[in-house]
């Protein structure tokens, strides 16, 4: 309302840039209605779509599109982009310590990457700060970037490792009801969690590793989606024995 009032008086022009698939800050009061209905709030406004992804390889861009299928214009990889790799890695059983199980999996991936690509950046992205603490020792040993998805928005890494277990995406806080004053609902929170996962996926340039403790514990955003069809599958118990068919690092 403030911006609209200013433009009504001054006749100033508004130039807005954004990505509705990466809208993850409703907790700070942001509202997608202004972006999605820009021409309604600012009469005469026009929309130009910038759909080229200059960061990620082709398969990672495809994974992002499949995650957000039916929710807007698809992104496209830049001309000459690498094919890239998407690995969906699942354990066969759930151990008594989920964090330890995931940390061991991250360790196995980090070891392989550091051997094959010692100069490349590796980011381990988590849904919460508490989850990140479980990987701190692995990050220190192998020089990994450790961050929550929220904090890593706008950043990138050659390799991204992301926990896509169902307790991570969607994560519905017990105190969500207090956000109803901002118009929050279970549906709107779930939609934002969907977008948050998209942000996590699209931080990767060359390789994306999606981890789950078991097939039954995978995020509903991933489980049954077309992402499973384009991903290389790897049992976490075999991480140290894995090599890609073409001999390149997975």
Short mmCIF file of C-alpha atoms in Angstrom, two decimals:
data_model
loop_
_atom_site.label_atom_id
_atom_site.label_comp_id
_atom_site.label_asym_id
_atom_site.label_seq_id
_atom_site.Cartn_x
_atom_site.Cartn_y
_atom_site.Cartn_z
CA UNK A 1 0.00 0.00 0.00
CA UNK A 2 2.85 2.39 0.78
CA UNK A 3 4.54 1.83 -2.58
CA UNK A 4 1.23 2.14 -4.42
CA UNK A 5 0.47 5.40 -2.61
CA UNK A 6 3.88 6.78 -3.55
CA UNK A 7 3.43 5.87 -7.21
CA UNK A 8 -0.09 7.32 -7.28
CA UNK A 9 1.24 10.67 -6.10
CA UNK A 10 4.60 10.82 -7.86
CA UNK A 11 3.78 8.82 -10.99
CA UNK A 12 7.05 6.96 -10.42
CA UNK A 13 7.59 3.69 -12.23
CA UNK A 14 8.06 0.41 -10.39
CA UNK A 15 10.48 -2.22 -11.66
CA UNK A 16 10.19 -5.52 -9.79
CA UNK A 17 12.27 -8.68 -10.21
CA UNK A 18 11.50 -11.98 -8.55
CA UNK A 19 10.85 -15.69 -8.83
CA UNK A 20 7.57 -17.02 -7.45
CA UNK A 21 9.11 -20.51 -7.25
CA UNK A 22 11.63 -19.13 -4.76
CA UNK A 23 9.23 -17.21 -2.50
CA UNK A 24 10.21 -18.55 0.94
CA UNK A 25 9.92 -15.58 3.30
CA UNK A 26 6.28 -15.46 4.36
CA UNK A 27 7.50 -15.66 7.97
CA UNK A 28 8.77 -12.11 7.42
CA UNK A 29 5.43 -10.94 6.05
CA UNK A 30 6.01 -11.34 2.32
CA UNK A 31 2.97 -12.18 0.18
CA UNK A 32 3.05 -13.68 -3.31
CA UNK A 33 -0.19 -11.99 -4.33
CA UNK A 34 1.67 -8.76 -5.13
CA UNK A 35 4.05 -10.60 -7.46
CA UNK A 36 1.52 -12.88 -9.11
CA UNK A 37 -1.01 -10.08 -9.60
CA UNK A 38 1.40 -7.23 -10.27
CA UNK A 39 -0.68 -5.72 -13.06
CA UNK A 40 -3.71 -5.63 -10.77
CA UNK A 41 -1.94 -3.61 -8.10
CA UNK A 42 0.03 -1.48 -10.55
CA UNK A 43 -2.23 -0.70 -13.47
CA UNK A 44 -0.59 -0.92 -16.88
CA UNK A 45 2.21 -3.14 -15.69
CA UNK A 46 3.76 -5.63 -18.07
CA UNK A 47 5.49 -8.93 -17.33
CA UNK A 48 8.65 -10.31 -18.95
CA UNK A 49 9.76 -13.87 -18.20
CA UNK A 50 13.45 -14.61 -17.67
CA UNK A 51 13.46 -18.40 -17.72
CA UNK A 52 17.10 -19.26 -18.44
CA UNK A 53 19.02 -20.88 -15.59
CA UNK A 54 22.70 -19.95 -15.97
CA UNK A 55 23.78 -21.90 -12.88
CA UNK A 56 22.70 -25.50 -13.15
CA UNK A 57 23.35 -28.31 -15.58
CA UNK A 58 20.54 -29.67 -17.74
CA UNK A 59 19.42 -32.55 -15.54
CA UNK A 60 19.34 -30.37 -12.42
CA UNK A 61 17.19 -27.80 -14.23
CA UNK A 62 14.93 -30.66 -15.34
CA UNK A 63 14.67 -31.92 -11.76
CA UNK A 64 13.57 -28.47 -10.62
CA UNK A 65 10.96 -28.30 -13.37
CA UNK A 66 9.61 -31.73 -12.48
CA UNK A 67 9.37 -30.75 -8.81
CA UNK A 68 7.31 -27.68 -9.70
CA UNK A 69 5.40 -29.27 -12.57
CA UNK A 70 2.15 -27.46 -13.36
CA UNK A 71 2.97 -24.47 -11.16
CA UNK A 72 4.22 -21.99 -13.72
CA UNK A 73 6.63 -21.47 -16.60
CA UNK A 74 9.46 -23.96 -16.74
CA UNK A 75 13.10 -22.93 -16.49
CA UNK A 76 15.55 -23.88 -19.20
CA UNK A 77 19.24 -24.57 -19.03
CA UNK A 78 21.62 -22.11 -20.65
CA UNK A 79 23.01 -22.91 -24.07
CA UNK A 80 26.06 -25.12 -23.69
CA UNK A 81 25.21 -26.17 -20.13
CA UNK A 82 26.61 -29.47 -18.85
CA UNK A 83 24.33 -32.48 -18.58
CA UNK A 84 24.92 -32.63 -14.81
CA UNK A 85 23.92 -35.49 -12.51
CA UNK A 86 21.07 -36.11 -10.10
CA UNK A 87 21.45 -38.95 -7.60
CA UNK A 88 18.61 -40.16 -5.40
CA UNK A 89 20.20 -42.06 -2.55
CA UNK A 90 18.09 -44.10 -0.16
CA UNK A 91 18.88 -46.34 2.75
CA UNK A 92 17.21 -49.73 2.95
CA UNK A 93 16.44 -49.52 6.68
CA UNK A 94 15.95 -46.81 9.29
CA UNK A 95 18.49 -46.92 12.12
CA UNK A 96 17.82 -45.83 15.68
CA UNK A 97 19.86 -42.67 15.07
CA UNK A 98 18.58 -40.95 11.96
CA UNK A 99 21.09 -38.11 12.13
CA UNK A 100 24.02 -40.50 12.47
CA UNK A 101 22.71 -42.52 9.54
CA UNK A 102 22.51 -39.42 7.35
CA UNK A 103 25.91 -38.15 8.52
CA UNK A 104 27.53 -41.42 7.48
CA UNK A 105 25.92 -41.15 4.07
CA UNK A 106 27.15 -37.56 3.66
CA UNK A 107 30.62 -38.69 4.71
CA UNK A 108 30.66 -41.38 2.03
CA UNK A 109 29.68 -38.92 -0.69
CA UNK A 110 32.17 -36.30 0.51
CA UNK A 111 35.04 -38.82 0.45
CA UNK A 112 34.29 -39.79 -3.14
CA UNK A 113 33.95 -36.20 -4.30
CA UNK A 114 37.12 -35.02 -2.58
CA UNK A 115 39.08 -37.85 -4.21
CA UNK A 116 37.73 -37.14 -7.70
CA UNK A 117 37.15 -33.37 -7.60
CA UNK A 118 39.36 -31.89 -4.85
CA UNK A 119 38.90 -28.29 -5.99
CA UNK A 120 35.12 -28.32 -6.36
CA UNK A 121 32.78 -26.84 -3.79
CA UNK A 122 30.46 -29.15 -1.85
CA UNK A 123 27.47 -27.80 0.07
CA UNK A 124 25.41 -29.77 2.55
CA UNK A 125 22.06 -28.02 2.83
CA UNK A 126 19.64 -28.70 5.66
CA UNK A 127 16.11 -27.75 6.56
CA UNK A 128 17.02 -26.62 10.10
CA UNK A 129 20.04 -25.43 12.03
CA UNK A 130 19.65 -28.37 14.41
CA UNK A 131 20.00 -30.81 11.52
CA UNK A 132 23.12 -29.00 10.32
CA UNK A 133 24.86 -29.65 13.65
CA UNK A 134 24.81 -33.40 12.91
CA UNK A 135 27.08 -32.83 9.91
CA UNK A 136 29.54 -30.38 11.48
CA UNK A 137 32.28 -32.97 11.96
CA UNK A 138 31.97 -34.17 8.36
CA UNK A 139 32.01 -30.59 7.08
CA UNK A 140 35.14 -29.78 9.06
CA UNK A 141 37.00 -32.91 7.91
CA UNK A 142 36.21 -32.54 4.22
CA UNK A 143 35.91 -28.79 3.84
CA UNK A 144 32.20 -28.74 3.12
CA UNK A 145 29.90 -25.74 3.11
CA UNK A 146 27.23 -26.31 5.73
CA UNK A 147 24.09 -24.19 5.62
CA UNK A 148 20.33 -24.22 5.86
CA UNK A 149 18.44 -23.86 2.59
CA UNK A 150 17.05 -20.49 3.70
CA UNK A 151 20.52 -19.04 4.28
CA UNK A 152 21.88 -20.47 1.03
CA UNK A 153 19.28 -18.86 -1.19
CA UNK A 154 21.05 -16.87 -3.90
CA UNK A 155 24.25 -18.92 -3.49
CA UNK A 156 25.54 -21.98 -5.34
CA UNK A 157 27.98 -24.88 -5.21
CA UNK A 158 29.36 -27.39 -7.69
CA UNK A 159 27.88 -30.21 -5.62
CA UNK A 160 24.85 -30.03 -3.34
CA UNK A 161 23.80 -32.69 -0.83
CA UNK A 162 20.25 -32.35 0.48
CA UNK A 163 18.19 -34.43 2.90
CA UNK A 164 14.76 -34.96 1.32
CA UNK A 165 13.27 -37.15 4.04
CA UNK A 166 9.62 -36.47 4.78
CA UNK A 167 10.26 -34.85 8.16
CA UNK A 168 12.36 -32.19 6.39
CA UNK A 169 10.01 -31.27 3.55
CA UNK A 170 7.42 -30.29 4.51
CA UNK A 171 8.31 -29.19 8.01
CA UNK A 172 5.22 -27.84 9.76
CA UNK A 173 6.15 -26.15 13.02
CA UNK A 174 3.92 -26.79 16.00
CA UNK A 175 3.48 -23.05 16.52
CA UNK A 176 2.32 -22.38 12.95
CA UNK A 177 -1.06 -21.23 14.25
CA UNK A 178 0.50 -17.98 15.43
CA UNK A 179 1.23 -17.12 11.80
CA UNK A 180 -2.45 -17.09 10.97
CA UNK A 181 -2.36 -13.38 11.70
CA UNK A 182 -0.23 -13.14 8.54
CA UNK A 183 -2.74 -15.24 6.60
CA UNK A 184 -0.94 -18.56 7.02
CA UNK A 185 -2.72 -21.89 6.62
CA UNK A 186 -1.55 -25.48 6.40
CA UNK A 187 -1.92 -25.30 2.62
CA UNK A 188 0.07 -22.09 2.28
CA UNK A 189 2.82 -23.40 4.56
CA UNK A 190 3.02 -26.65 2.61
CA UNK A 191 3.23 -24.70 -0.65
CA UNK A 192 6.11 -22.65 0.73
CA UNK A 193 7.90 -25.82 1.86
CA UNK A 194 7.53 -27.06 -1.71
CA UNK A 195 9.19 -23.87 -2.97
CA UNK A 196 11.91 -24.15 -0.33
CA UNK A 197 12.82 -27.60 -1.61
CA UNK A 198 13.04 -26.13 -5.12
CA UNK A 199 15.48 -23.52 -3.84
CA UNK A 200 17.61 -26.28 -2.33
CA UNK A 201 17.66 -28.34 -5.53
CA UNK A 202 18.64 -25.44 -7.75
CA UNK A 203 21.70 -24.39 -5.75
CA UNK A 204 23.69 -27.15 -7.51
CA UNK A 205 25.80 -26.58 -10.59
CA UNK A 206 27.14 -30.04 -11.50
CA UNK A 207 25.82 -32.71 -9.15
CA UNK A 208 22.80 -32.95 -6.91
CA UNK A 209 22.44 -35.61 -4.22
CA UNK A 210 19.00 -36.15 -2.73
CA UNK A 211 19.15 -38.27 0.41
CA UNK A 212 16.50 -40.18 2.28
CA UNK A 213 16.86 -42.71 5.07
CA UNK A 214 14.53 -45.13 3.24
CA UNK A 215 12.00 -45.16 0.37
CA UNK A 216 9.11 -45.01 2.85
CA UNK A 217 10.57 -41.90 4.51
CA UNK A 218 11.00 -39.76 1.40
CA UNK A 219 9.35 -36.35 1.08
CA UNK A 220 5.93 -36.45 -0.61
CA UNK A 221 7.26 -33.77 -2.95
CA UNK A 222 9.77 -36.32 -4.29
CA UNK A 223 8.08 -39.66 -3.68
CA UNK A 224 6.23 -40.78 -6.79
CA UNK A 225 7.31 -37.73 -8.79
CA UNK A 226 9.04 -37.80 -12.15
CA UNK A 227 12.28 -36.80 -10.40
CA UNK A 228 12.64 -40.44 -9.40
CA UNK A 229 12.58 -41.44 -13.07
CA UNK A 230 15.47 -39.17 -14.11
CA UNK A 231 17.65 -39.84 -11.06
CA UNK A 232 20.39 -42.37 -10.62
CA UNK A 233 19.47 -44.61 -7.72
CA UNK A 234 21.94 -45.58 -5.03
CA UNK A 235 21.51 -47.61 -1.87
CA UNK A 236 23.21 -45.75 0.98
CA UNK A 237 24.76 -48.98 2.23
CA UNK A 238 26.77 -49.19 -1.01
CA UNK A 239 27.99 -45.60 -1.18
CA UNK A 240 31.64 -46.49 -0.77
CA UNK A 241 31.50 -49.06 -3.57
CA UNK A 242 29.66 -46.92 -6.09
CA UNK A 243 31.09 -45.63 -9.35
CA UNK A 244 29.19 -44.40 -12.34
CA UNK A 245 28.97 -46.61 -15.45
CA UNK A 246 31.07 -44.11 -17.43
CA UNK A 247 33.75 -44.04 -14.74
CA UNK A 248 33.07 -40.46 -13.66
CA UNK A 249 32.32 -39.45 -10.11
CA UNK A 250 28.67 -39.91 -9.21
#
